[in-house]
Amino acid sequence: KLAQDAGTYLFNCLPHWYNALYRTDVHNTLRIHFQDKMRRVGRFLWLDWAQAWLVAHEQAKGGEWERLIAAHDGYRRLGFIHQRSVTAFKEGRWLIEDTMLPVGEGGAKSHARDSETIACAIHWLLPDWEWRIEVLQAGYVLSLLSPFGTVELRVTPKTGVFRSNARLIRAGQVLYGSGESSPVWGWVSPTYGKKIPALSLRVDIQAKPPFRLESEWILPVKDME
């Protein structure tokens, strides 16, 4: 697996590992203003459940690509809808486009008056492989040496983004970039009570909605099944 689920690890232990792998910021998604998509009120209880829906299913006539577009309202209380488009190309390339859209006359516009920009982060939880990061004018390229060959993950801020900063974290320690780390970042729990190191790629951005960013996976030519 490339984009990994963090798993569970432990339900009963001392902080900071007390049910720590449930938060939005350890999953492969976009997070805004350091907020979770839903409101946690107990060990296993969440309120204000996010609702998701399919926006579109598209496919090239010749079968060169197929695309799913979906959205959720987990950030509606902040005035935004998160929409994600996933396009699979026949040659072994995946393009993920994340867009944050303002909703309603009250939420988004009143928020814009308080602050012209919002703080967001795109996160990918990756296998613990050899890595290399290249900073481009348009974004970041993370190369991973997988058992099948080199995998590239290109994260490119697009419209509405005016500042970005990338960090790579393993087992709570920052390997690349500047900024602090949480001790629970850069871990995967394959089974309950067990955790192993992983690579956590986080790109923090300052943006003005509506904004869009792309994450492009370029897989080895050799079949990865």
PDB file of C-alpha atoms in Angstrom, residues 40-154:
ATOM      1  CA  ARG A  40     -15.260  14.123  19.262  1.00  0.00           C
ATOM      2  CA  VAL A  41     -17.150  14.009  22.583  1.00  0.00           C
ATOM      3  CA  GLY A  42     -16.073  10.622  23.975  1.00  0.00           C
ATOM      4  CA  ARG A  43     -13.688   7.747  23.478  1.00  0.00           C
ATOM      5  CA  PHE A  44     -15.727   6.366  20.583  1.00  0.00           C
ATOM      6  CA  LEU A  45     -18.402   9.014  20.173  1.00  0.00           C
ATOM      7  CA  TRP A  46     -18.418  11.635  17.433  1.00  0.00           C
ATOM      8  CA  LEU A  47     -21.014  14.304  16.745  1.00  0.00           C
ATOM      9  CA  ASP A  48     -21.719  16.483  13.709  1.00  0.00           C
ATOM     10  CA  TRP A  49     -21.037  13.576  11.378  1.00  0.00           C
ATOM     11  CA  ALA A  50     -19.691  14.655   8.014  1.00  0.00           C
ATOM     12  CA  GLN A  51     -21.896  13.793   5.052  1.00  0.00           C
ATOM     13  CA  ALA A  52     -20.306  12.814   1.749  1.00  0.00           C
ATOM     14  CA  TRP A  53     -21.721  12.496  -1.757  1.00  0.00           C
ATOM     15  CA  LEU A  54     -20.657  11.581  -5.257  1.00  0.00           C
ATOM     16  CA  VAL A  55     -20.368  14.598  -7.537  1.00  0.00           C
ATOM     17  CA  ALA A  56     -19.457  12.900 -10.822  1.00  0.00           C
ATOM     18  CA  HIS A  57     -18.141   9.718 -12.436  1.00  0.00           C
ATOM     19  CA  GLU A  58     -16.337  10.338 -15.719  1.00  0.00           C
ATOM     20  CA  GLN A  59     -14.441   8.148 -18.159  1.00  0.00           C
ATOM     21  CA  ALA A  60     -12.543   8.734 -21.376  1.00  0.00           C
ATOM     22  CA  LYS A  61     -14.219   7.165 -24.398  1.00  0.00           C
ATOM     23  CA  GLY A  62     -11.068   5.256 -25.220  1.00  0.00           C
ATOM     24  CA  GLY A  63     -10.512   4.111 -21.638  1.00  0.00           C
ATOM     25  CA  GLU A  64      -7.334   6.175 -21.160  1.00  0.00           C
ATOM     26  CA  TRP A  65      -8.561   7.488 -17.816  1.00  0.00           C
ATOM     27  CA  GLU A  66     -11.386   7.238 -15.298  1.00  0.00           C
ATOM     28  CA  ARG A  67     -12.360   9.855 -12.699  1.00  0.00           C
ATOM     29  CA  LEU A  68     -14.423  10.014  -9.534  1.00  0.00           C
ATOM     30  CA  ILE A  69     -15.316  13.337  -7.913  1.00  0.00           C
ATOM     31  CA  ALA A  70     -16.762  13.383  -4.394  1.00  0.00           C
ATOM     32  CA  ALA A  71     -17.256  15.931  -1.621  1.00  0.00           C
ATOM     33  CA  HIS A  72     -17.970  16.121   2.116  1.00  0.00           C
ATOM     34  CA  ASP A  73     -19.312  18.805   4.419  1.00  0.00           C
ATOM     35  CA  GLY A  74     -17.141  18.116   7.466  1.00  0.00           C
ATOM     36  CA  TYR A  75     -15.953  21.731   7.403  1.00  0.00           C
ATOM     37  CA  ARG A  76     -19.337  23.313   6.731  1.00  0.00           C
ATOM     38  CA  ARG A  77     -19.304  24.822  10.229  1.00  0.00           C
ATOM     39  CA  LEU A  78     -16.233  26.779   9.094  1.00  0.00           C
ATOM     40  CA  GLY A  79     -17.888  27.744   5.835  1.00  0.00           C
ATOM     41  CA  PHE A  80     -16.269  25.253   3.432  1.00  0.00           C
ATOM     42  CA  ILE A  81     -16.891  22.111   1.392  1.00  0.00           C
ATOM     43  CA  HIS A  82     -13.973  19.785   0.613  1.00  0.00           C
ATOM     44  CA  GLN A  83     -14.116  18.268  -2.865  1.00  0.00           C
ATOM     45  CA  ARG A  84     -11.685  15.588  -4.066  1.00  0.00           C
ATOM     46  CA  SER A  85     -11.205  14.358  -7.624  1.00  0.00           C
ATOM     47  CA  VAL A  86      -9.296  11.095  -8.251  1.00  0.00           C
ATOM     48  CA  THR A  87      -8.257  10.342 -11.820  1.00  0.00           C
ATOM     49  CA  ALA A  88      -6.650   6.992 -12.693  1.00  0.00           C
ATOM     50  CA  PHE A  89      -4.685   6.944 -15.942  1.00  0.00           C
ATOM     51  CA  LYS A  90      -4.070   3.788 -17.921  1.00  0.00           C
ATOM     52  CA  GLU A  91      -0.285   4.280 -17.953  1.00  0.00           C
ATOM     53  CA  GLY A  92      -0.043   4.009 -14.147  1.00  0.00           C
ATOM     54  CA  ARG A  93      -0.496   7.600 -13.007  1.00  0.00           C
ATOM     55  CA  TRP A  94      -3.004   8.860 -10.429  1.00  0.00           C
ATOM     56  CA  LEU A  95      -3.989  12.508 -10.066  1.00  0.00           C
ATOM     57  CA  ILE A  96      -5.735  13.685  -6.885  1.00  0.00           C
ATOM     58  CA  GLU A  97      -7.147  17.216  -6.919  1.00  0.00           C
ATOM     59  CA  ASP A  98      -8.318  18.740  -3.636  1.00  0.00           C
ATOM     60  CA  THR A  99     -10.491  21.837  -3.766  1.00  0.00           C
ATOM     61  CA  MET A 100     -11.827  23.850  -0.836  1.00  0.00           C
ATOM     62  CA  LEU A 101     -15.027  25.623  -1.793  1.00  0.00           C
ATOM     63  CA  PRO A 102     -16.811  28.351   0.211  1.00  0.00           C
ATOM     64  CA  VAL A 103     -20.437  27.595   1.034  1.00  0.00           C
ATOM     65  CA  GLY A 104     -23.280  29.907   2.010  1.00  0.00           C
ATOM     66  CA  GLU A 105     -23.427  33.636   2.259  1.00  0.00           C
ATOM     67  CA  GLY A 106     -22.691  33.703   5.980  1.00  0.00           C
ATOM     68  CA  GLY A 107     -19.921  31.181   6.643  1.00  0.00           C
ATOM     69  CA  ALA A 108     -17.390  31.849   3.927  1.00  0.00           C
ATOM     70  CA  LYS A 109     -17.833  35.592   3.558  1.00  0.00           C
ATOM     71  CA  SER A 110     -17.807  36.358   7.277  1.00  0.00           C
ATOM     72  CA  HIS A 111     -14.698  34.173   7.635  1.00  0.00           C
ATOM     73  CA  ALA A 112     -12.978  36.073   4.819  1.00  0.00           C
ATOM     74  CA  ARG A 113     -13.573  39.341   6.663  1.00  0.00           C
ATOM     75  CA  ASP A 114     -11.911  37.987   9.798  1.00  0.00           C
ATOM     76  CA  SER A 115      -8.903  36.604   7.942  1.00  0.00           C
ATOM     77  CA  GLU A 116      -7.983  36.845   4.280  1.00  0.00           C
ATOM     78  CA  THR A 117      -6.349  33.422   4.339  1.00  0.00           C
ATOM     79  CA  ILE A 118      -6.869  30.026   5.928  1.00  0.00           C
ATOM     80  CA  ALA A 119      -4.257  27.588   7.220  1.00  0.00           C
ATOM     81  CA  CYS A 120      -4.490  24.116   5.674  1.00  0.00           C
ATOM     82  CA  ALA A 121      -2.387  20.981   5.347  1.00  0.00           C
ATOM     83  CA  ILE A 122      -2.427  18.105   2.894  1.00  0.00           C
ATOM     84  CA  HIS A 123      -1.107  14.863   4.394  1.00  0.00           C
ATOM     85  CA  TRP A 124       0.006  11.525   2.946  1.00  0.00           C
ATOM     86  CA  LEU A 125       0.994   8.547   5.130  1.00  0.00           C
ATOM     87  CA  LEU A 126       3.549   6.461   3.257  1.00  0.00           C
ATOM     88  CA  PRO A 127       5.655   3.304   3.646  1.00  0.00           C
ATOM     89  CA  ASP A 128       8.999   3.571   5.424  1.00  0.00           C
ATOM     90  CA  TRP A 129      11.163   3.404   2.284  1.00  0.00           C
ATOM     91  CA  GLU A 130      14.274   5.234   1.156  1.00  0.00           C
ATOM     92  CA  TRP A 131      13.304   8.737   0.115  1.00  0.00           C
ATOM     93  CA  ARG A 132      14.423  11.900  -1.619  1.00  0.00           C
ATOM     94  CA  ILE A 133      12.681  15.286  -1.811  1.00  0.00           C
ATOM     95  CA  GLU A 134      13.117  17.833  -4.552  1.00  0.00           C
ATOM     96  CA  VAL A 135      11.736  21.359  -4.240  1.00  0.00           C
ATOM     97  CA  LEU A 136      10.440  22.798  -7.484  1.00  0.00           C
ATOM     98  CA  GLN A 137       9.197  26.283  -8.221  1.00  0.00           C
ATOM     99  CA  ALA A 138       5.692  24.871  -8.514  1.00  0.00           C
ATOM    100  CA  GLY A 139       5.748  22.392  -5.609  1.00  0.00           C
ATOM    101  CA  TYR A 140       7.449  19.312  -4.157  1.00  0.00           C
ATOM    102  CA  VAL A 141       8.483  15.905  -5.480  1.00  0.00           C
ATOM    103  CA  LEU A 142       8.948  13.012  -3.048  1.00  0.00           C
ATOM    104  CA  SER A 143      10.672   9.967  -4.558  1.00  0.00           C
ATOM    105  CA  LEU A 144      10.336   6.623  -2.765  1.00  0.00           C
ATOM    106  CA  LEU A 145      12.376   3.529  -3.549  1.00  0.00           C
ATOM    107  CA  SER A 146       9.751   0.768  -3.457  1.00  0.00           C
ATOM    108  CA  PRO A 147      10.402  -2.964  -4.036  1.00  0.00           C
ATOM    109  CA  PHE A 148       8.920  -2.419  -7.528  1.00  0.00           C
ATOM    110  CA  GLY A 149      10.939   0.641  -8.482  1.00  0.00           C
ATOM    111  CA  THR A 150      10.771   4.367  -7.815  1.00  0.00           C
ATOM    112  CA  VAL A 151       7.433   5.902  -6.888  1.00  0.00           C
ATOM    113  CA  GLU A 152       7.023   9.656  -7.243  1.00  0.00           C
ATOM    114  CA  LEU A 153       4.520  11.785  -5.338  1.00  0.00           C
ATOM    115  CA  ARG A 154       4.247  15.345  -6.662  1.00  0.00           C
TER     116      ARG A 154
END
